[in-house]
């Protein structure tokens, strides 16, 4: 789809699957682009960068109808039309924090967004209305990295990852990142990476991290990245059932999966 000497990352199909959004640092900072599904008609649509604390081109998401995108630029969360017009500031992060990863659900028309401090392990998750109003703390700052919030298909649950070892590393290394899901009120917490039952059978192998999870289009499975916790290890894309069972490797040497 793309051939470039620059970094191009985090591809996401639009909800109606007609365009792919991605980011590139061809201008010196990561900007938001869209292209056709065959790679043609690539267009830069942002002028303010998708950048900030631990956010080099990853903090963006399509609107549920595919007409707009939201993206994080330092301490601001923006909404923009798919053609690059209509830039609107939705929210400003708390003092000394930047916005990072985000998602938008049509069910209740809500946004979930991550805020981080200068250390990537200093993270929180917030729920907002789609107009940026009524920010509500969903997951507070805990020891270890907290990453990758996304909504379930019905908008009733949020998926994210957390290093349960509580390892605070300024380089971002994680020792034992698990996938969790929970209801929007904080109840019903499920440790997906532990696998079904109490024995961990079918769950994440020791010495690995589960990161970058997303729901399948029908909400029946998860797609995510499994990677050894040694820095520089090769990531692999897997799928699994919602309870963590039936892990299946799809791609070696791959990351940032998106499933439409």
PDB file of C-alpha atoms in Angstrom, residues 38-206:
ATOM      1  CA  UNK A  38      -5.418   0.075  -2.968  1.00  0.00           C
ATOM      2  CA  UNK A  39      -2.985   2.745  -1.684  1.00  0.00           C
ATOM      3  CA  UNK A  40      -3.976   5.396  -4.224  1.00  0.00           C
ATOM      4  CA  UNK A  41      -5.068   8.977  -3.531  1.00  0.00           C
ATOM      5  CA  UNK A  42      -3.002   9.448  -0.352  1.00  0.00           C
ATOM      6  CA  UNK A  43      -3.861  12.775   1.286  1.00  0.00           C
ATOM      7  CA  UNK A  44      -2.510  14.573   4.339  1.00  0.00           C
ATOM      8  CA  UNK A  45      -5.508  15.790   6.322  1.00  0.00           C
ATOM      9  CA  UNK A  46      -3.920  17.229   9.489  1.00  0.00           C
ATOM     10  CA  UNK A  47      -1.679  20.244  10.020  1.00  0.00           C
ATOM     11  CA  UNK A  48      -1.266  19.831  13.776  1.00  0.00           C
ATOM     12  CA  UNK A  49       0.783  16.691  14.492  1.00  0.00           C
ATOM     13  CA  UNK A  50      -0.344  13.399  16.003  1.00  0.00           C
ATOM     14  CA  UNK A  51       2.348  13.642  18.651  1.00  0.00           C
ATOM     15  CA  UNK A  52       3.069  14.118  22.342  1.00  0.00           C
ATOM     16  CA  UNK A  53       4.219  12.053  25.300  1.00  0.00           C
ATOM     17  CA  UNK A  54       4.637   8.443  24.033  1.00  0.00           C
ATOM     18  CA  UNK A  55       2.344   9.297  21.115  1.00  0.00           C
ATOM     19  CA  UNK A  56       4.321   9.218  17.903  1.00  0.00           C
ATOM     20  CA  UNK A  57       1.554   8.773  15.358  1.00  0.00           C
ATOM     21  CA  UNK A  58      -0.705   6.343  17.234  1.00  0.00           C
ATOM     22  CA  UNK A  59      -3.291   8.557  18.944  1.00  0.00           C
ATOM     23  CA  UNK A  60      -6.204   8.680  16.488  1.00  0.00           C
ATOM     24  CA  UNK A  61      -9.459   6.912  15.629  1.00  0.00           C
ATOM     25  CA  UNK A  62     -12.272   7.072  13.066  1.00  0.00           C
ATOM     26  CA  UNK A  63     -15.709   8.317  14.075  1.00  0.00           C
ATOM     27  CA  UNK A  64     -18.378   5.588  14.120  1.00  0.00           C
ATOM     28  CA  UNK A  65     -19.860   6.821  10.808  1.00  0.00           C
ATOM     29  CA  UNK A  66     -16.480   7.315   9.092  1.00  0.00           C
ATOM     30  CA  UNK A  67     -17.144  10.999   8.402  1.00  0.00           C
ATOM     31  CA  UNK A  68     -14.597  12.319  10.919  1.00  0.00           C
ATOM     32  CA  UNK A  69     -11.576  11.342  12.988  1.00  0.00           C
ATOM     33  CA  UNK A  70     -10.388  12.248  16.451  1.00  0.00           C
ATOM     34  CA  UNK A  71      -6.699  12.583  17.255  1.00  0.00           C
ATOM     35  CA  UNK A  72      -4.347  13.551  20.070  1.00  0.00           C
ATOM     36  CA  UNK A  73      -1.853  16.374  19.668  1.00  0.00           C
ATOM     37  CA  UNK A  74       0.077  17.046  22.856  1.00  0.00           C
ATOM     38  CA  UNK A  75      -2.444  18.247  25.469  1.00  0.00           C
ATOM     39  CA  UNK A  76      -5.351  18.666  23.033  1.00  0.00           C
ATOM     40  CA  UNK A  77      -7.881  16.218  21.641  1.00  0.00           C
ATOM     41  CA  UNK A  78      -9.135  17.261  18.197  1.00  0.00           C
ATOM     42  CA  UNK A  79     -11.917  16.265  15.819  1.00  0.00           C
ATOM     43  CA  UNK A  80     -11.469  16.723  12.076  1.00  0.00           C
ATOM     44  CA  UNK A  81     -13.511  15.917   8.975  1.00  0.00           C
ATOM     45  CA  UNK A  82     -12.139  13.163   6.768  1.00  0.00           C
ATOM     46  CA  UNK A  83     -11.231  15.733   4.096  1.00  0.00           C
ATOM     47  CA  UNK A  84      -9.176  17.810   6.552  1.00  0.00           C
ATOM     48  CA  UNK A  85     -11.736  20.558   7.144  1.00  0.00           C
ATOM     49  CA  UNK A  86     -13.578  21.482  10.320  1.00  0.00           C
ATOM     50  CA  UNK A  87     -10.782  21.116  12.878  1.00  0.00           C
ATOM     51  CA  UNK A  88     -12.345  21.390  16.353  1.00  0.00           C
ATOM     52  CA  UNK A  89     -10.812  21.232  19.816  1.00  0.00           C
ATOM     53  CA  UNK A  90     -12.732  18.712  21.921  1.00  0.00           C
ATOM     54  CA  UNK A  91     -10.783  18.670  25.171  1.00  0.00           C
ATOM     55  CA  UNK A  92      -7.652  19.817  26.963  1.00  0.00           C
ATOM     56  CA  UNK A  93      -5.701  17.347  29.088  1.00  0.00           C
ATOM     57  CA  UNK A  94      -4.992  17.965  32.774  1.00  0.00           C
ATOM     58  CA  UNK A  95      -1.929  20.042  33.631  1.00  0.00           C
ATOM     59  CA  UNK A  96       1.405  18.455  32.609  1.00  0.00           C
ATOM     60  CA  UNK A  97      -0.355  15.611  30.785  1.00  0.00           C
ATOM     61  CA  UNK A  98      -0.898  14.777  27.116  1.00  0.00           C
ATOM     62  CA  UNK A  99      -3.619  12.810  25.366  1.00  0.00           C
ATOM     63  CA  UNK A 100      -2.577   9.554  23.702  1.00  0.00           C
ATOM     64  CA  UNK A 101      -4.663   6.596  22.447  1.00  0.00           C
ATOM     65  CA  UNK A 102      -8.417   6.981  21.985  1.00  0.00           C
ATOM     66  CA  UNK A 103     -11.608   5.386  20.660  1.00  0.00           C
ATOM     67  CA  UNK A 104     -15.159   6.511  19.780  1.00  0.00           C
ATOM     68  CA  UNK A 105     -18.366   4.493  20.029  1.00  0.00           C
ATOM     69  CA  UNK A 106     -21.756   5.238  18.485  1.00  0.00           C
ATOM     70  CA  UNK A 107     -23.495   3.575  21.421  1.00  0.00           C
ATOM     71  CA  UNK A 108     -24.080   6.522  23.722  1.00  0.00           C
ATOM     72  CA  UNK A 109     -21.810   8.604  21.442  1.00  0.00           C
ATOM     73  CA  UNK A 110     -18.843   8.505  23.821  1.00  0.00           C
ATOM     74  CA  UNK A 111     -15.065   8.722  23.603  1.00  0.00           C
ATOM     75  CA  UNK A 112     -12.490   6.907  25.713  1.00  0.00           C
ATOM     76  CA  UNK A 113      -9.060   8.535  25.823  1.00  0.00           C
ATOM     77  CA  UNK A 114      -5.775   7.923  27.594  1.00  0.00           C
ATOM     78  CA  UNK A 115      -3.773  10.681  29.265  1.00  0.00           C
ATOM     79  CA  UNK A 116      -0.068  10.259  30.061  1.00  0.00           C
ATOM     80  CA  UNK A 117       2.608  12.192  31.877  1.00  0.00           C
ATOM     81  CA  UNK A 118       6.202  12.534  30.773  1.00  0.00           C
ATOM     82  CA  UNK A 119       6.741   8.912  31.846  1.00  0.00           C
ATOM     83  CA  UNK A 120       4.729   6.446  29.754  1.00  0.00           C
ATOM     84  CA  UNK A 121       3.795   4.399  32.825  1.00  0.00           C
ATOM     85  CA  UNK A 122       2.008   7.453  34.265  1.00  0.00           C
ATOM     86  CA  UNK A 123      -1.382   6.922  32.580  1.00  0.00           C
ATOM     87  CA  UNK A 124      -5.125   7.247  33.151  1.00  0.00           C
ATOM     88  CA  UNK A 125      -8.242   6.505  31.086  1.00  0.00           C
ATOM     89  CA  UNK A 126     -11.175   8.916  30.799  1.00  0.00           C
ATOM     90  CA  UNK A 127     -14.666   8.727  29.329  1.00  0.00           C
ATOM     91  CA  UNK A 128     -15.995  11.833  27.545  1.00  0.00           C
ATOM     92  CA  UNK A 129     -19.075  12.739  25.603  1.00  0.00           C
ATOM     93  CA  UNK A 130     -18.387  12.980  21.869  1.00  0.00           C
ATOM     94  CA  UNK A 131     -18.356  16.781  22.130  1.00  0.00           C
ATOM     95  CA  UNK A 132     -15.596  16.557  24.754  1.00  0.00           C
ATOM     96  CA  UNK A 133     -17.812  17.379  27.708  1.00  0.00           C
ATOM     97  CA  UNK A 134     -18.221  15.571  31.035  1.00  0.00           C
ATOM     98  CA  UNK A 135     -14.797  13.909  31.407  1.00  0.00           C
ATOM     99  CA  UNK A 136     -15.042  11.026  33.874  1.00  0.00           C
ATOM    100  CA  UNK A 137     -12.123   8.995  35.229  1.00  0.00           C
ATOM    101  CA  UNK A 138     -12.489   5.370  34.098  1.00  0.00           C
ATOM    102  CA  UNK A 139      -9.176   3.829  35.222  1.00  0.00           C
ATOM    103  CA  UNK A 140      -6.853   5.722  37.528  1.00  0.00           C
ATOM    104  CA  UNK A 141      -3.072   5.749  37.539  1.00  0.00           C
ATOM    105  CA  UNK A 142      -1.745   2.369  38.689  1.00  0.00           C
ATOM    106  CA  UNK A 143       1.805   0.955  38.881  1.00  0.00           C
ATOM    107  CA  UNK A 144       2.968  -0.269  35.468  1.00  0.00           C
ATOM    108  CA  UNK A 145       1.922   0.765  31.962  1.00  0.00           C
ATOM    109  CA  UNK A 146      -1.744   1.252  31.088  1.00  0.00           C
ATOM    110  CA  UNK A 147      -2.468   1.340  27.348  1.00  0.00           C
ATOM    111  CA  UNK A 148      -4.744   0.891  24.334  1.00  0.00           C
ATOM    112  CA  UNK A 149      -8.330   1.669  25.401  1.00  0.00           C
ATOM    113  CA  UNK A 150     -11.091   0.645  23.005  1.00  0.00           C
ATOM    114  CA  UNK A 151     -14.837   0.063  23.167  1.00  0.00           C
ATOM    115  CA  UNK A 152     -16.711  -3.179  22.674  1.00  0.00           C
ATOM    116  CA  UNK A 153     -19.048  -3.307  19.668  1.00  0.00           C
ATOM    117  CA  UNK A 154     -22.084  -2.523  21.834  1.00  0.00           C
ATOM    118  CA  UNK A 155     -20.226   0.291  23.631  1.00  0.00           C
ATOM    119  CA  UNK A 156     -20.873  -1.219  27.056  1.00  0.00           C
ATOM    120  CA  UNK A 157     -17.343  -2.378  27.857  1.00  0.00           C
ATOM    121  CA  UNK A 158     -13.830  -1.015  27.478  1.00  0.00           C
ATOM    122  CA  UNK A 159     -10.757  -3.055  26.612  1.00  0.00           C
ATOM    123  CA  UNK A 160      -7.232  -2.035  27.679  1.00  0.00           C
ATOM    124  CA  UNK A 161      -3.876  -3.467  28.768  1.00  0.00           C
ATOM    125  CA  UNK A 162      -1.976  -3.160  32.038  1.00  0.00           C
ATOM    126  CA  UNK A 163       1.357  -4.527  33.236  1.00  0.00           C
ATOM    127  CA  UNK A 164       0.266  -6.442  36.331  1.00  0.00           C
ATOM    128  CA  UNK A 165       3.862  -6.580  37.603  1.00  0.00           C
ATOM    129  CA  UNK A 166       3.631  -2.835  38.216  1.00  0.00           C
ATOM    130  CA  UNK A 167       6.973  -2.321  36.473  1.00  0.00           C
ATOM    131  CA  UNK A 168       7.672   1.393  36.039  1.00  0.00           C
ATOM    132  CA  UNK A 169      10.280   1.729  33.295  1.00  0.00           C
ATOM    133  CA  UNK A 170      10.986   5.078  31.629  1.00  0.00           C
ATOM    134  CA  UNK A 171      11.862   3.279  28.372  1.00  0.00           C
ATOM    135  CA  UNK A 172       8.382   1.763  28.330  1.00  0.00           C
ATOM    136  CA  UNK A 173       9.344  -1.860  28.841  1.00  0.00           C
ATOM    137  CA  UNK A 174       6.646  -4.110  30.284  1.00  0.00           C
ATOM    138  CA  UNK A 175       7.156  -7.424  32.070  1.00  0.00           C
ATOM    139  CA  UNK A 176       3.680  -8.936  32.173  1.00  0.00           C
ATOM    140  CA  UNK A 177       1.048  -6.904  30.306  1.00  0.00           C
ATOM    141  CA  UNK A 178      -2.442  -8.423  30.416  1.00  0.00           C
ATOM    142  CA  UNK A 179      -5.584  -7.563  28.462  1.00  0.00           C
ATOM    143  CA  UNK A 180      -8.493  -6.474  30.657  1.00  0.00           C
ATOM    144  CA  UNK A 181     -12.109  -5.640  29.911  1.00  0.00           C
ATOM    145  CA  UNK A 182     -14.630  -3.954  32.185  1.00  0.00           C
ATOM    146  CA  UNK A 183     -17.977  -2.240  32.189  1.00  0.00           C
ATOM    147  CA  UNK A 184     -18.065   1.548  31.906  1.00  0.00           C
ATOM    148  CA  UNK A 185     -18.920   1.850  35.602  1.00  0.00           C
ATOM    149  CA  UNK A 186     -15.818  -0.144  36.543  1.00  0.00           C
ATOM    150  CA  UNK A 187     -17.630  -3.367  37.380  1.00  0.00           C
ATOM    151  CA  UNK A 188     -17.271  -6.764  35.696  1.00  0.00           C
ATOM    152  CA  UNK A 189     -13.470  -6.720  35.411  1.00  0.00           C
ATOM    153  CA  UNK A 190     -12.131  -9.649  33.348  1.00  0.00           C
ATOM    154  CA  UNK A 191      -8.459 -10.586  32.988  1.00  0.00           C
ATOM    155  CA  UNK A 192      -8.530 -11.948  29.438  1.00  0.00           C
ATOM    156  CA  UNK A 193      -4.837 -12.876  29.389  1.00  0.00           C
ATOM    157  CA  UNK A 194      -5.238 -15.191  32.369  1.00  0.00           C
ATOM    158  CA  UNK A 195      -7.221 -17.577  30.175  1.00  0.00           C
ATOM    159  CA  UNK A 196     -10.388 -19.485  31.142  1.00  0.00           C
ATOM    160  CA  UNK A 197     -10.831 -21.044  34.560  1.00  0.00           C
ATOM    161  CA  UNK A 198      -8.362 -20.725  37.414  1.00  0.00           C
ATOM    162  CA  UNK A 199      -5.368 -22.571  35.959  1.00  0.00           C
ATOM    163  CA  UNK A 200      -4.479 -20.119  33.208  1.00  0.00           C
ATOM    164  CA  UNK A 201      -4.743 -22.863  30.591  1.00  0.00           C
ATOM    165  CA  UNK A 202      -5.021 -21.217  27.187  1.00  0.00           C
ATOM    166  CA  UNK A 203      -3.825 -17.892  28.548  1.00  0.00           C
ATOM    167  CA  UNK A 204      -0.751 -15.796  27.862  1.00  0.00           C
ATOM    168  CA  UNK A 205       2.582 -17.658  28.125  1.00  0.00           C
ATOM    169  CA  UNK A 206       5.022 -16.569  30.825  1.00  0.00           C
TER     170      UNK A 206
END
